[in-house]
């Protein structure tokens, strides 16, 4: 399955999600089943992972996936099985780029959990909370896939 993780600049939340999901997949011995990629909505240029994201992932023993993000493009909608975003602003950006999600590929990371529909992985600088939300979403997504 091909999974695209998306947020504004791909330096914190989506980088964390890709790294966490990749490690969960590795631990489950399911690496051959998944291709994981990052794209951003706003920047269109590559940025390294935020140092706070890297520090949190190291703290919990999750390797940071090397990434090279670029801005998501309308033409690549068909390339992905799942396009996973972090918050409502990301959803608006994806609608602007892709238009109607006719195939139902686009989901908020926490949609995979049993949390209410208005809960998002927030960009607040609280990396403990971000990690908690990302881990919950990635764990639920892997279980369902």
PDB file of C-alpha atoms in Angstrom, residues 18-83:
ATOM      1  CA  UNK A  18       6.041   8.675   8.740  1.00  0.00           C
ATOM      2  CA  UNK A  19       8.817   7.699  11.179  1.00  0.00           C
ATOM      3  CA  UNK A  20       6.412   6.173  13.705  1.00  0.00           C
ATOM      4  CA  UNK A  21       4.422   4.291  11.067  1.00  0.00           C
ATOM      5  CA  UNK A  22       7.626   2.994   9.440  1.00  0.00           C
ATOM      6  CA  UNK A  23       8.870   1.703  12.794  1.00  0.00           C
ATOM      7  CA  UNK A  24       5.525   0.057  13.626  1.00  0.00           C
ATOM      8  CA  UNK A  25       5.559  -1.600  10.195  1.00  0.00           C
ATOM      9  CA  UNK A  26       9.156  -2.778  10.754  1.00  0.00           C
ATOM     10  CA  UNK A  27       8.344  -4.204  14.192  1.00  0.00           C
ATOM     11  CA  UNK A  28       5.365  -6.044  12.695  1.00  0.00           C
ATOM     12  CA  UNK A  29       7.568  -7.479   9.936  1.00  0.00           C
ATOM     13  CA  UNK A  30       5.363  -5.911   7.240  1.00  0.00           C
ATOM     14  CA  UNK A  31       7.875  -3.687   5.405  1.00  0.00           C
ATOM     15  CA  UNK A  32       7.132  -5.275   2.036  1.00  0.00           C
ATOM     16  CA  UNK A  33       3.491  -4.151   2.262  1.00  0.00           C
ATOM     17  CA  UNK A  34       4.021  -0.387   2.444  1.00  0.00           C
ATOM     18  CA  UNK A  35       5.581   2.556   0.626  1.00  0.00           C
ATOM     19  CA  UNK A  36       5.609   5.735   2.716  1.00  0.00           C
ATOM     20  CA  UNK A  37       6.209   9.217   1.316  1.00  0.00           C
ATOM     21  CA  UNK A  38       5.943  12.809   2.558  1.00  0.00           C
ATOM     22  CA  UNK A  39       4.597  15.862   0.771  1.00  0.00           C
ATOM     23  CA  UNK A  40       3.872  19.355   1.978  1.00  0.00           C
ATOM     24  CA  UNK A  41       1.079  21.788   1.253  1.00  0.00           C
ATOM     25  CA  UNK A  42       2.794  25.123   1.606  1.00  0.00           C
ATOM     26  CA  UNK A  43       6.540  25.138   1.142  1.00  0.00           C
ATOM     27  CA  UNK A  44       7.349  23.265  -2.027  1.00  0.00           C
ATOM     28  CA  UNK A  45      10.956  22.966  -0.885  1.00  0.00           C
ATOM     29  CA  UNK A  46      12.845  20.486   1.242  1.00  0.00           C
ATOM     30  CA  UNK A  47      13.340  21.185   4.917  1.00  0.00           C
ATOM     31  CA  UNK A  48      15.055  18.983   7.506  1.00  0.00           C
ATOM     32  CA  UNK A  49      12.983  17.489  10.310  1.00  0.00           C
ATOM     33  CA  UNK A  50      12.395  19.870  13.213  1.00  0.00           C
ATOM     34  CA  UNK A  51      14.925  19.357  15.986  1.00  0.00           C
ATOM     35  CA  UNK A  52      12.137  18.884  18.572  1.00  0.00           C
ATOM     36  CA  UNK A  53      10.626  16.110  16.427  1.00  0.00           C
ATOM     37  CA  UNK A  54      14.003  14.416  16.117  1.00  0.00           C
ATOM     38  CA  UNK A  55      14.599  14.727  19.870  1.00  0.00           C
ATOM     39  CA  UNK A  56      11.194  13.238  20.733  1.00  0.00           C
ATOM     40  CA  UNK A  57      11.623  10.323  18.336  1.00  0.00           C
ATOM     41  CA  UNK A  58      15.089   9.586  19.730  1.00  0.00           C
ATOM     42  CA  UNK A  59      13.698   9.758  23.261  1.00  0.00           C
ATOM     43  CA  UNK A  60      11.154   7.028  22.468  1.00  0.00           C
ATOM     44  CA  UNK A  61      13.578   4.933  20.402  1.00  0.00           C
ATOM     45  CA  UNK A  62      12.121   5.512  16.948  1.00  0.00           C
ATOM     46  CA  UNK A  63      14.547   6.128  14.070  1.00  0.00           C
ATOM     47  CA  UNK A  64      13.880   9.297  12.106  1.00  0.00           C
ATOM     48  CA  UNK A  65      13.097   8.379   8.512  1.00  0.00           C
ATOM     49  CA  UNK A  66      15.250  10.256   6.035  1.00  0.00           C
ATOM     50  CA  UNK A  67      12.886  12.316   3.936  1.00  0.00           C
ATOM     51  CA  UNK A  68      12.837  14.651   1.025  1.00  0.00           C
ATOM     52  CA  UNK A  69       9.478  16.345   0.863  1.00  0.00           C
ATOM     53  CA  UNK A  70       8.064  18.406  -1.951  1.00  0.00           C
ATOM     54  CA  UNK A  71       4.731  20.057  -2.528  1.00  0.00           C
ATOM     55  CA  UNK A  72       1.884  17.662  -3.329  1.00  0.00           C
ATOM     56  CA  UNK A  73       0.523  17.897  -6.875  1.00  0.00           C
ATOM     57  CA  UNK A  74      -2.946  17.247  -8.274  1.00  0.00           C
ATOM     58  CA  UNK A  75      -1.624  14.764 -10.849  1.00  0.00           C
ATOM     59  CA  UNK A  76      -0.370  12.363  -8.170  1.00  0.00           C
ATOM     60  CA  UNK A  77      -3.762  11.643  -6.568  1.00  0.00           C
ATOM     61  CA  UNK A  78      -3.912   8.312  -8.394  1.00  0.00           C
ATOM     62  CA  UNK A  79      -0.476   7.295  -7.121  1.00  0.00           C
ATOM     63  CA  UNK A  80      -1.639   6.791  -3.524  1.00  0.00           C
ATOM     64  CA  UNK A  81      -3.858   4.331  -1.679  1.00  0.00           C
ATOM     65  CA  UNK A  82      -4.097   6.627   1.351  1.00  0.00           C
ATOM     66  CA  UNK A  83      -3.391  10.345   1.728  1.00  0.00           C
TER      67      UNK A  83
END
